[in-house]
Amino acid sequence: MSAALVYALLGLGLAVLLSVARGSMRRLIYGGVFGIAIAFVAFPFVQSLGYLTRETVSPTLLGLLPRYPLLALVPVALVAAGALARRGGQMAALGGIVAGALTLFTGLFLIGQPAGLVRLIPLDGLMELLVALIPPLLLALLGRRRAKLRWPLIGAGVLLGGLVFFWLNSSGGGHLYLPKMAGYYRLLGGVEPGLERRIVEEYNAGLEERNAILREIGQPEEKPVQSLGDFKGRIPQETAAQGYRLLQPSQLQYGAFAVFILAGLMLGAGLVQLRRPQLQEPGDLRSGLILAALVGVLLPAFDATEFALQKLVKGWPFLVSFMDKAWPPNLTQINPSDPERSIFPLQSVLSEMALTIEIALVGTFLAAIFAVPTSFLAARNLTQGSPLMRGLFAFMRTFYNVDRGVDTLILALVFVAAVGLGPFAGVLAMAIHSIADLGKLYSEAIENVERGPIEALESTGTAGVNVLRWAILPQVLPLFVSYTLYRFEINFRVSVVLGLVGAGGIGYFIKGAMDGGNYDQMIIGVIAIVIVVNLIDFASSWLRSRLV
Amino acid sequence: MIEVRGVSQVFQTKNGPFQALKDVSIDIPKGDFVAIIGRSGAGKSTFLRTLNGLLIPTEGSIKVEGLEITRLSKRELQKYRRSVGFIFQQFNLVTRLSVLDNVLHGRLGYLPTWRGLLGLYTERDYQIARAQLEQVDLTPKESARVDSLSGGQMQRVAIARAMAQEPRLMLADEPAANLDPVLSEEVMRILKRFNEQLGMTVVINIHALDLALEYARRIIAFKKGELVFDGTAAELTDELVDEIYERREMAA
């Protein structure tokens, strides 16, 4: 309850803060309307438990609607606020205040409810339908600008969507590969009266039998229960299997965060705009949609990445002790009694750093060697002559796109398996991945050459290859060199990481030191990387600025 | 020297087909100095580009010294083009290369492809290129990079490149439009000199009417793709000029 109020106050304060800068308030109201609408249908609001952890269902507000019909007030208020916001001025302000307050109170009412049993109502086919809607929508979007193709495209989209829907719903298709999809979206309904007593009685009736088994295996026996509260937030296995859950309205999920903060924002924006109705702009609807889209994308992402600063607070002592152990760096350690067992970390760092630079040099060089000729085939303006050239163009572009998708690190893992640990695997991986990146940059440089010199050389009767040699190459060569240098910069940083997967270099040293707990050796590597990265960036950008 | 018969050129654009040239027929004898005038988009540039095969007309025939150039193979077209110089409004030089390199490009059409690739020009090619540089007073700049030159010097390099082709016909597309009046006069004088001393045929697109009247022996005018005037400077009355540039409608 208090958390919800803090969220709401946060939103309110944010609105007031933004009003200081004379920003439009109406866009905040719009943002609140759309954001809460998204949260209402898509964000988990609270949670409901079963017997096992994986039986936990986190319902959205829409999912809770059958259990608490009062929640219907929220969408009604949102629609009203949206409509009033269109009219602007104090009407918009009133809409924001009323909808914000209503959402706030409905939400607070909900989370103030006691825990109770609910029944799951899976919506079969809903997720399947949503996925199946993607192809028709995409194709309709594609056909928007093409009057002639519009209807065939939409027709094809509907057909495709239908096929997708059919496939997803079939037991041999979608439900085989995506088993979670079936009935993923669930509503929570009320339960028949007397269910709680029945569950308690059934549990107590079966107690004798279960305790007999528990005695047999030497486990503590279970005691009879008086009410659901005695289960301590869980429900018996059989009840959960029958599709019942224990709804805990006080366990807030990120949807509650979104709803309360946005409701506070709407309320605050409405209050400000009531006093200053001129705080609105023509593009508010658009800005509101963007705000809502940001909320709609970012919040689930934060939740999925388990973003929690508390963990950092908890882990702080580790960081402190790490720094304690890492400083001062252990540059060398002579063992007087047994010189054979002396270690020289600084020496290792320097050797490994040299190796790292050498991996980047060889990888970039090999990539450039292959990218130069292929980039000419991947340049649109040079390959429109014959069907063969167009085919080569399509092939090269496809190769580049696939290759760009497979990162150096992944390639390195594969090559380490194939050619063994060591820098050779790293060089291969780097060369192959960089071909695509360099080739794409090169071919774009070729596509952007000035047409004039080409036309001039053609008009002197020069043969095609010589036009390439004398009109295009002089124009693109400095760019090629510049891109290659830039790629070398990137490749150096990549080759630092390559060591972590066993492909040699400074990363390998750091991983070894880290695994052995020798933080005072590892820190030398880190410092060396910082210095060399900056040196290389500086040198390369200086060189590049002289080239172009 | 040039016989143009019923030439039409249609471009397919986003807003449907655009007819850049409509049924153009004209004869240009050897040694003539022709200036083409007309408003922007009247078809002047298109006409010039069809004369050296950078564009192939949709209809009609063009004979240059008896050679039908609208139906040449790629190889034959390259051979034809090396005998036709072309000077561009934007100079179209390879700015990162030296002045001499750019002039030598005029000789590439005469070299076997492999020698061209390696830049193995013959001694004669160098002589011709240096001689042409001297003609346009740029001998001291021979090894300078083109992007260090002024606009007037660049256009002179472009002229030297075209002259290095030892052309029978010189085409120039607004050669003076990017230059100040003094340099424009200079470019026109150079072309006039080549025309008079070497008997080289010159066809030139030009905006500046005064330059056209002063230097050209013959003036032709395009209006919306059609040839609307063909005569000497003296025959071009003010009324005709107004008609060509559609000035009356603007004044009204």
Coordinates of N, CA and C in Angstrom, one line a residue, chain B residues 24-229:
Chain B
V24 N 14.1 15.7 -83.5 CA 15.1 16.7 -83.8 C 15.9 16.3 -85.0
S25 N 16.0 17.2 -86.0 CA 16.8 16.9 -87.2 C 17.7 18.1 -87.4
I26 N 19.0 17.8 -87.7 CA 19.9 19.0 -87.9 C 21.2 18.4 -88.5
D27 N 21.9 19.3 -89.3 CA 23.2 18.9 -89.9 C 24.2 19.9 -89.3
I28 N 25.3 19.4 -88.9 CA 26.4 20.2 -88.4 C 27.6 19.9 -89.3
P29 N 28.1 20.8 -90.1 CA 29.3 20.6 -91.0 C 30.5 20.6 -90.2
K30 N 31.6 20.1 -90.8 CA 32.9 20.0 -90.1 C 33.4 21.5 -89.9
G31 N 34.0 21.7 -88.7 CA 34.6 23.0 -88.4 C 33.6 24.0 -88.0
D32 N 32.4 23.6 -87.7 CA 31.4 24.6 -87.3 C 31.6 24.9 -85.8
F33 N 31.1 26.0 -85.3 CA 31.1 26.3 -83.9 C 29.6 26.6 -83.5
V34 N 29.0 25.7 -82.9 CA 27.5 25.8 -82.7 C 27.3 26.0 -81.2
A35 N 26.4 27.0 -80.9 CA 26.0 27.2 -79.5 C 24.5 26.8 -79.4
I36 N 24.2 26.0 -78.4 CA 22.8 25.6 -78.2 C 22.3 26.4 -77.0
I37 N 21.2 27.1 -77.2 CA 20.6 27.9 -76.1 C 19.2 27.3 -75.8
G38 N 18.6 27.8 -74.7 CA 17.3 27.3 -74.3 C 17.2 27.3 -72.8
R39 N 16.0 27.2 -72.3 CA 15.8 27.2 -70.9 C 16.3 25.9 -70.2
S40 N 16.4 25.9 -68.9 CA 16.7 24.6 -68.3 C 15.6 23.6 -68.6
G41 N 16.0 22.4 -68.8 CA 15.1 21.3 -69.1 C 14.5 21.3 -70.5
A42 N 15.1 22.2 -71.4 CA 14.6 22.2 -72.8 C 15.1 21.1 -73.6
G43 N 16.1 20.3 -73.1 CA 16.7 19.2 -73.8 C 18.1 19.4 -74.3
K44 N 18.7 20.5 -73.9 CA 20.1 20.8 -74.4 C 21.1 19.7 -74.0
S45 N 21.1 19.4 -72.7 CA 22.0 18.4 -72.2 C 21.8 17.1 -72.8
T46 N 20.5 16.7 -72.9 CA 20.1 15.4 -73.5 C 20.6 15.3 -74.9
F47 N 20.5 16.4 -75.6 CA 20.9 16.4 -77.0 C 22.4 16.2 -77.1
L48 N 23.2 16.9 -76.3 CA 24.6 16.8 -76.3 C 25.1 15.4 -75.9
R49 N 24.4 14.8 -74.9 CA 24.8 13.5 -74.5 C 24.4 12.4 -75.5
T50 N 23.4 12.6 -76.3 CA 23.1 11.6 -77.4 C 24.2 11.7 -78.5
L51 N 24.8 12.9 -78.6 CA 25.8 13.0 -79.7 C 27.1 12.2 -79.4
N52 N 27.4 11.9 -78.1 CA 28.6 11.0 -77.9 C 28.2 9.7 -77.3
G53 N 26.9 9.4 -77.4 CA 26.5 8.0 -77.0 C 26.4 7.8 -75.5
L54 N 26.5 8.8 -74.7 CA 26.2 8.6 -73.3 C 24.7 8.3 -73.1
L55 N 23.9 8.8 -74.0 CA 22.5 8.4 -74.1 C 22.2 7.9 -75.5
I56 N 21.4 6.8 -75.5 CA 21.0 6.3 -76.8 C 19.6 6.8 -77.1
P57 N 19.3 7.5 -78.2 CA 18.0 8.0 -78.4 C 16.9 6.9 -78.6
T58 N 15.7 7.2 -78.1 CA 14.6 6.2 -78.3 C 14.3 6.0 -79.7
E59 N 14.4 7.1 -80.6 CA 14.1 7.0 -82.0 C 15.0 7.8 -82.8
G60 N 15.1 7.5 -84.1 CA 15.9 8.4 -84.9 C 17.3 7.9 -85.1
S61 N 18.1 8.6 -86.0 CA 19.4 8.2 -86.3 C 20.4 9.4 -86.2
I62 N 21.6 9.1 -85.8 CA 22.7 10.1 -85.7 C 23.9 9.5 -86.5
K63 N 24.3 10.2 -87.5 CA 25.5 9.8 -88.2 C 26.6 10.8 -88.0
V64 N 27.7 10.3 -87.6 CA 28.9 11.2 -87.4 C 30.0 10.7 -88.4
E65 N 30.3 11.5 -89.4 CA 31.2 11.1 -90.4 C 30.8 9.8 -91.0
G66 N 29.5 9.6 -91.3 CA 29.0 8.4 -91.9 C 28.8 7.3 -91.0
L67 N 29.2 7.4 -89.7 CA 29.1 6.2 -88.8 C 27.8 6.4 -88.0
E68 N 26.9 5.4 -88.1 CA 25.6 5.4 -87.4 C 25.9 5.1 -85.9
I69 N 25.8 6.1 -85.0 CA 26.3 5.8 -83.6 C 25.2 5.3 -82.7
T70 N 24.0 5.3 -83.2 CA 22.9 4.8 -82.3 C 22.9 3.3 -82.2
R71 N 23.6 2.6 -83.1 CA 23.5 1.2 -83.1 C 24.9 0.5 -82.9
L72 N 25.7 1.1 -82.1 CA 27.1 0.6 -82.0 C 27.2 -0.5 -80.8
S73 N 28.1 -1.4 -81.0 CA 28.3 -2.3 -79.9 C 29.1 -1.6 -78.8
K74 N 29.2 -2.2 -77.6 CA 29.9 -1.5 -76.5 C 31.4 -1.1 -76.9
R75 N 32.0 -2.1 -77.6 CA 33.4 -1.9 -78.0 C 33.5 -0.7 -79.0
E76 N 32.6 -0.8 -80.0 CA 32.6 0.3 -81.1 C 32.3 1.6 -80.5
L77 N 31.4 1.6 -79.5 CA 31.0 2.9 -78.9 C 32.2 3.5 -78.2
Q78 N 32.9 2.7 -77.5 CA 34.1 3.2 -76.8 C 35.1 3.8 -77.8
K79 N 35.2 3.1 -78.9 CA 36.1 3.6 -80.0 C 35.7 4.9 -80.6
Y80 N 34.3 5.0 -80.7 CA 33.8 6.3 -81.2 C 34.0 7.4 -80.2
R81 N 33.7 7.1 -78.9 CA 33.8 8.1 -77.9 C 35.2 8.7 -77.7
R82 N 36.2 7.9 -78.0 CA 37.6 8.5 -77.8 C 37.9 9.5 -78.8
S83 N 37.1 9.6 -79.9 CA 37.4 10.7 -80.8 C 36.5 11.9 -80.6
V84 N 35.7 11.9 -79.5 CA 34.8 13.0 -79.2 C 35.2 13.5 -77.8
G85 N 35.6 14.8 -77.7 CA 35.8 15.3 -76.4 C 34.6 15.8 -75.7
F86 N 34.5 15.8 -74.4 CA 33.3 16.2 -73.7 C 33.8 17.0 -72.5
I87 N 33.3 18.3 -72.4 CA 33.6 19.1 -71.3 C 32.4 19.3 -70.4
F88 N 32.5 19.1 -69.1 CA 31.3 19.2 -68.3 C 31.3 20.5 -67.5
Q89 N 30.0 20.8 -67.1 CA 29.8 22.0 -66.2 C 30.6 21.8 -64.9
Q90 N 30.5 20.6 -64.3 CA 31.1 20.3 -63.0 C 32.5 19.8 -63.1
F91 N 33.1 20.0 -64.3 CA 34.5 19.6 -64.6 C 34.7 18.1 -64.6
N92 N 34.1 17.4 -63.6 CA 34.2 15.9 -63.5 C 35.6 15.4 -63.5
L93 N 36.5 16.0 -62.8 CA 37.8 15.5 -62.7 C 37.9 14.6 -61.5
V94 N 39.0 13.7 -61.5 CA 39.2 12.9 -60.3 C 40.1 13.7 -59.4
T95 N 39.5 14.3 -58.4 CA 40.2 15.4 -57.7 C 41.3 14.9 -56.8
R96 N 41.4 13.7 -56.5 CA 42.5 13.2 -55.7 C 43.8 12.9 -56.5
L97 N 43.6 12.9 -57.8 CA 44.8 12.6 -58.6 C 45.4 13.9 -59.1
S98 N 46.7 13.8 -59.7 CA 47.4 15.0 -60.1 C 46.8 15.5 -61.4
V99 N 47.2 16.7 -61.8 CA 46.7 17.3 -63.0 C 47.1 16.5 -64.2
L100 N 48.4 16.0 -64.2 CA 48.8 15.2 -65.4 C 48.1 13.9 -65.5
D101 N 47.8 13.3 -64.3 CA 47.0 12.0 -64.3 C 45.7 12.2 -65.0
N102 N 45.0 13.3 -64.6 CA 43.7 13.6 -65.2 C 43.8 13.9 -66.7
V103 N 44.8 14.5 -67.1 CA 44.9 14.8 -68.6 C 45.2 13.5 -69.3
L104 N 46.0 12.7 -68.7 CA 46.3 11.4 -69.3 C 45.1 10.5 -69.5
H105 N 44.1 10.7 -68.6 CA 42.8 9.9 -68.7 C 42.2 10.1 -70.1
G106 N 42.5 11.2 -70.8 CA 42.1 11.4 -72.2 C 42.7 10.4 -73.1
R107 N 43.8 9.8 -72.7 CA 44.5 8.8 -73.6 C 44.1 7.3 -73.3
L108 N 43.3 7.1 -72.2 CA 43.0 5.7 -71.8 C 42.3 5.0 -72.9
G109 N 41.4 5.7 -73.7 CA 40.7 5.0 -74.7 C 41.6 4.4 -75.8
Y110 N 42.8 4.9 -75.9 CA 43.7 4.4 -77.0 C 44.6 3.3 -76.5
L111 N 44.6 3.0 -75.2 CA 45.5 2.0 -74.6 C 44.8 0.7 -74.5
P112 N 45.6 -0.4 -74.6 CA 45.0 -1.7 -74.3 C 44.6 -1.7 -72.8
T113 N 43.6 -2.5 -72.5 CA 43.0 -2.4 -71.2 C 44.0 -2.7 -70.1
W114 N 44.9 -3.7 -70.3 CA 45.8 -4.0 -69.2 C 46.8 -2.9 -69.0
R115 N 47.3 -2.3 -70.1 CA 48.2 -1.1 -69.9 C 47.5 0.0 -69.1
G116 N 46.2 0.2 -69.5 CA 45.4 1.2 -68.8 C 45.3 0.9 -67.3
L117 N 45.1 -0.3 -66.9 CA 44.9 -0.7 -65.5 C 46.2 -0.4 -64.8
L118 N 47.4 -0.6 -65.4 CA 48.6 -0.4 -64.7 C 49.1 1.0 -64.9
G119 N 48.4 1.8 -65.7 CA 48.8 3.2 -65.9 C 50.1 3.3 -66.7
L120 N 50.3 2.3 -67.6 CA 51.5 2.3 -68.5 C 51.2 3.1 -69.8
Y121 N 51.2 4.4 -69.7 CA 51.0 5.2 -70.9 C 52.3 5.2 -71.7
T122 N 52.1 5.4 -73.0 CA 53.3 5.5 -73.9 C 53.9 6.8 -73.8
E123 N 55.1 6.9 -74.4 CA 55.8 8.2 -74.4 C 55.0 9.2 -75.1
R124 N 54.4 8.8 -76.2 CA 53.6 9.7 -77.0 C 52.4 10.3 -76.2
D125 N 51.8 9.4 -75.4 CA 50.7 9.8 -74.5 C 51.2 11.0 -73.6
Y126 N 52.3 10.8 -73.0 CA 52.9 11.8 -72.2 C 53.1 13.1 -72.9
Q127 N 53.7 13.0 -74.2 CA 53.9 14.2 -75.0 C 52.6 14.9 -75.2
I128 N 51.6 14.2 -75.7 CA 50.3 14.8 -76.0 C 49.8 15.5 -74.7
A129 N 49.8 14.8 -73.6 CA 49.2 15.4 -72.4 C 50.0 16.6 -72.0
R130 N 51.3 16.6 -72.1 CA 52.1 17.8 -71.7 C 51.8 18.9 -72.6
A131 N 51.7 18.6 -73.9 CA 51.5 19.6 -74.9 C 50.1 20.3 -74.6
Q132 N 49.1 19.5 -74.3 CA 47.8 20.1 -74.0 C 47.8 20.9 -72.8
L133 N 48.6 20.5 -71.8 CA 48.7 21.3 -70.5 C 49.3 22.6 -70.9
E134 N 50.3 22.6 -71.8 CA 50.9 23.9 -72.2 C 49.9 24.8 -72.9
Q135 N 49.1 24.2 -73.7 CA 48.1 24.9 -74.4 C 47.1 25.7 -73.5
V136 N 46.9 25.1 -72.3 CA 46.0 25.8 -71.3 C 46.8 26.4 -70.2
D137 N 48.1 26.6 -70.4 CA 49.0 27.3 -69.5 C 49.0 26.7 -68.1
L138 N 49.0 25.4 -68.0 CA 49.1 24.8 -66.7 C 50.3 23.9 -66.5
T139 N 51.3 24.1 -67.3 CA 52.5 23.3 -67.2 C 53.1 23.3 -65.8
P140 N 53.2 24.5 -65.1 CA 53.7 24.5 -63.8 C 52.9 23.7 -62.8
K141 N 51.7 23.4 -63.0 CA 50.8 22.8 -62.1 C 50.7 21.3 -62.3
E142 N 51.6 20.8 -63.3 CA 51.5 19.4 -63.7 C 51.3 18.4 -62.6
S143 N 52.1 18.5 -61.5 CA 52.0 17.5 -60.5 C 51.2 17.8 -59.3
A144 N 50.5 19.0 -59.4 CA 49.6 19.4 -58.3 C 48.4 18.5 -58.2
R145 N 47.8 18.3 -57.0 CA 46.6 17.6 -57.0 C 45.5 18.5 -57.4
V146 N 44.5 17.9 -58.1 CA 43.4 18.7 -58.7 C 42.6 19.5 -57.6
D147 N 42.4 18.9 -56.4 CA 41.6 19.6 -55.5 C 42.3 20.8 -54.9
S148 N 43.6 21.0 -55.3 CA 44.2 22.2 -54.8 C 44.1 23.4 -55.8
L149 N 43.4 23.1 -56.9 CA 43.3 24.1 -58.0 C 42.0 25.0 -57.8
S150 N 42.0 26.1 -58.5 CA 40.8 27.0 -58.5 C 39.9 26.5 -59.6
G151 N 38.6 27.0 -59.6 CA 37.6 26.5 -60.5 C 38.1 26.7 -62.0
G152 N 38.7 27.9 -62.3 CA 39.1 28.1 -63.6 C 40.2 27.2 -64.1
Q153 N 41.1 26.9 -63.2 CA 42.2 26.0 -63.5 C 41.6 24.6 -63.7
M154 N 40.6 24.2 -62.9 CA 40.0 22.8 -63.0 C 39.4 22.7 -64.4
Q155 N 38.7 23.8 -64.9 CA 38.0 23.6 -66.1 C 39.1 23.6 -67.3
R156 N 40.2 24.2 -67.1 CA 41.3 24.1 -68.1 C 41.9 22.7 -68.1
V157 N 42.0 22.1 -66.9 CA 42.5 20.7 -66.9 C 41.5 19.8 -67.7
A158 N 40.2 20.1 -67.4 CA 39.2 19.3 -68.1 C 39.3 19.5 -69.6
I159 N 39.5 20.7 -70.0 CA 39.7 21.0 -71.5 C 40.9 20.2 -72.0
A160 N 42.0 20.3 -71.3 CA 43.2 19.6 -71.7 C 43.0 18.1 -71.8
R161 N 42.2 17.5 -70.8 CA 41.9 16.1 -70.9 C 41.1 15.8 -72.2
A162 N 40.1 16.6 -72.5 CA 39.3 16.4 -73.7 C 40.2 16.5 -74.9
M163 N 41.1 17.5 -74.9 CA 42.0 17.7 -76.1 C 43.0 16.6 -76.2
A164 N 43.4 16.0 -75.1 CA 44.3 14.9 -75.2 C 43.8 13.7 -75.9
Q165 N 42.4 13.7 -76.1 CA 41.8 12.6 -76.9 C 42.1 12.8 -78.4
E166 N 42.6 14.0 -78.7 CA 42.8 14.4 -80.1 C 41.4 14.3 -80.8
P167 N 40.4 15.0 -80.3 CA 39.1 14.7 -80.8 C 38.8 15.4 -82.2
R168 N 37.9 14.8 -82.9 CA 37.4 15.5 -84.2 C 36.2 16.4 -83.8
L169 N 35.6 16.1 -82.7 CA 34.4 16.8 -82.3 C 34.5 17.1 -80.8
M170 N 34.2 18.4 -80.5 CA 34.3 18.7 -79.1 C 32.9 19.2 -78.6
L171 N 32.4 18.5 -77.6 CA 31.1 18.8 -77.0 C 31.3 19.4 -75.6
A172 N 30.6 20.5 -75.3 CA 30.8 21.1 -74.0 C 29.4 21.5 -73.4
D173 N 29.2 21.0 -72.2 CA 27.9 21.2 -71.6 C 28.1 22.2 -70.5
E174 N 27.6 23.4 -70.8 CA 27.7 24.6 -69.9 C 29.1 24.7 -69.3
P175 N 30.2 24.8 -70.1 CA 31.5 24.8 -69.6 C 31.8 26.0 -68.7
A176 N 31.1 27.0 -68.8 CA 31.4 28.3 -68.1 C 30.4 28.6 -67.0
A177 N 29.4 27.7 -66.8 CA 28.4 28.1 -65.9 C 28.9 28.2 -64.4
N178 N 30.0 27.5 -64.1 CA 30.5 27.5 -62.7 C 31.6 28.5 -62.5
L179 N 31.8 29.3 -63.5 CA 33.0 30.2 -63.5 C 32.6 31.6 -63.5
D180 N 33.5 32.5 -63.0 CA 33.1 33.9 -63.1 C 33.3 34.5 -64.5
P181 N 32.8 35.7 -64.8 CA 32.7 36.2 -66.2 C 34.1 36.2 -66.9
V182 N 35.1 36.5 -66.2 CA 36.4 36.6 -66.8 C 36.9 35.2 -67.2
L183 N 36.8 34.2 -66.3 CA 37.2 32.9 -66.6 C 36.3 32.3 -67.7
S184 N 35.0 32.6 -67.7 CA 34.1 32.1 -68.7 C 34.6 32.6 -70.1
E185 N 35.0 33.8 -70.2 CA 35.5 34.3 -71.5 C 36.7 33.6 -71.9
E186 N 37.6 33.3 -70.9 CA 38.8 32.6 -71.2 C 38.5 31.2 -71.8
V187 N 37.6 30.5 -71.1 CA 37.3 29.1 -71.6 C 36.7 29.2 -73.0
M188 N 35.9 30.2 -73.3 CA 35.3 30.3 -74.6 C 36.4 30.7 -75.6
R189 N 37.3 31.5 -75.2 CA 38.4 31.9 -76.1 C 39.3 30.6 -76.5
I190 N 39.5 29.8 -75.5 CA 40.3 28.6 -75.7 C 39.6 27.7 -76.8
L191 N 38.3 27.5 -76.5 CA 37.5 26.7 -77.5 C 37.5 27.3 -78.9
K192 N 37.4 28.6 -78.9 CA 37.4 29.3 -80.2 C 38.7 29.1 -80.9
R193 N 39.8 29.2 -80.2 CA 41.1 29.0 -80.7 C 41.3 27.6 -81.4
F194 N 40.8 26.6 -80.6 CA 40.9 25.2 -81.1 C 40.1 25.1 -82.4
N195 N 38.9 25.8 -82.4 CA 38.0 25.7 -83.5 C 38.7 26.3 -84.8
E196 N 39.3 27.5 -84.5 CA 39.9 28.2 -85.7 C 41.2 27.6 -86.2
Q197 N 42.1 27.2 -85.2 CA 43.4 26.8 -85.6 C 43.4 25.3 -86.1
L198 N 42.6 24.5 -85.4 CA 42.6 23.0 -85.8 C 41.4 22.6 -86.6
G199 N 40.5 23.5 -86.8 CA 39.3 23.2 -87.6 C 38.4 22.2 -86.9
M200 N 38.5 22.2 -85.5 CA 37.7 21.2 -84.8 C 36.3 21.6 -84.6
T201 N 35.4 20.7 -84.8 CA 33.9 21.1 -84.7 C 33.6 21.2 -83.2
V202 N 32.9 22.3 -82.8 CA 32.6 22.5 -81.4 C 31.1 22.7 -81.3
V203 N 30.5 21.9 -80.4 CA 29.0 22.1 -80.1 C 29.0 22.3 -78.6
I204 N 28.3 23.4 -78.2 CA 28.4 23.9 -76.9 C 27.0 24.3 -76.3
N205 N 26.7 23.8 -75.2 CA 25.4 24.2 -74.5 C 25.8 25.4 -73.7
I206 N 25.0 26.5 -73.7 CA 25.3 27.6 -73.0 C 24.1 28.4 -72.5
H207 N 24.2 28.9 -71.3 CA 23.1 29.7 -70.7 C 23.3 31.2 -71.1
A208 N 24.6 31.6 -71.0 CA 24.9 33.0 -71.1 C 24.8 33.4 -72.6
L209 N 23.7 34.1 -72.9 CA 23.4 34.5 -74.3 C 24.5 35.3 -74.9
D210 N 25.0 36.3 -74.1 CA 26.1 37.2 -74.7 C 27.3 36.4 -75.2
L211 N 27.7 35.4 -74.4 CA 28.9 34.6 -74.8 C 28.5 33.8 -76.1
A212 N 27.3 33.3 -76.1 CA 26.9 32.5 -77.3 C 27.0 33.4 -78.5
L213 N 26.4 34.6 -78.4 CA 26.4 35.5 -79.6 C 27.8 36.0 -80.0
E214 N 28.7 36.1 -79.0 CA 30.0 36.6 -79.3 C 30.9 35.6 -80.0
Y215 N 30.8 34.3 -79.5 CA 31.8 33.3 -79.9 C 31.2 32.4 -81.0
A216 N 29.9 32.1 -81.0 CA 29.5 31.0 -81.8 C 29.2 31.5 -83.2
R217 N 29.5 30.6 -84.2 CA 29.2 31.0 -85.6 C 27.8 30.7 -85.9
R218 N 27.2 29.8 -85.1 CA 25.8 29.4 -85.4 C 25.1 29.1 -84.1
I219 N 23.9 29.5 -84.1 CA 23.1 29.3 -82.8 C 21.9 28.4 -83.1
I220 N 21.7 27.4 -82.3 CA 20.4 26.7 -82.4 C 19.7 26.7 -81.0
A221 N 18.4 26.6 -81.0 CA 17.7 26.8 -79.8 C 16.7 25.7 -79.6
F222 N 16.6 25.2 -78.3 CA 15.6 24.2 -78.0 C 14.6 24.8 -77.1
K223 N 13.3 24.3 -77.3 CA 12.2 24.7 -76.4 C 11.4 23.5 -76.2
K224 N 11.3 23.1 -75.0 CA 10.5 21.9 -74.6 C 10.8 20.7 -75.5
G225 N 12.1 20.5 -75.8 CA 12.5 19.3 -76.6 C 12.5 19.5 -78.0
E226 N 12.0 20.6 -78.5 CA 11.9 20.8 -80.0 C 13.0 21.9 -80.4
L227 N 13.5 21.7 -81.6 CA 14.4 22.6 -82.2 C 13.6 23.8 -82.8
V228 N 13.8 25.0 -82.2 CA 12.9 26.1 -82.6 C 13.6 27.2 -83.3
F229 N 15.0 27.1 -83.3 CA 15.7 28.2 -84.0 C 17.0 27.6 -84.5

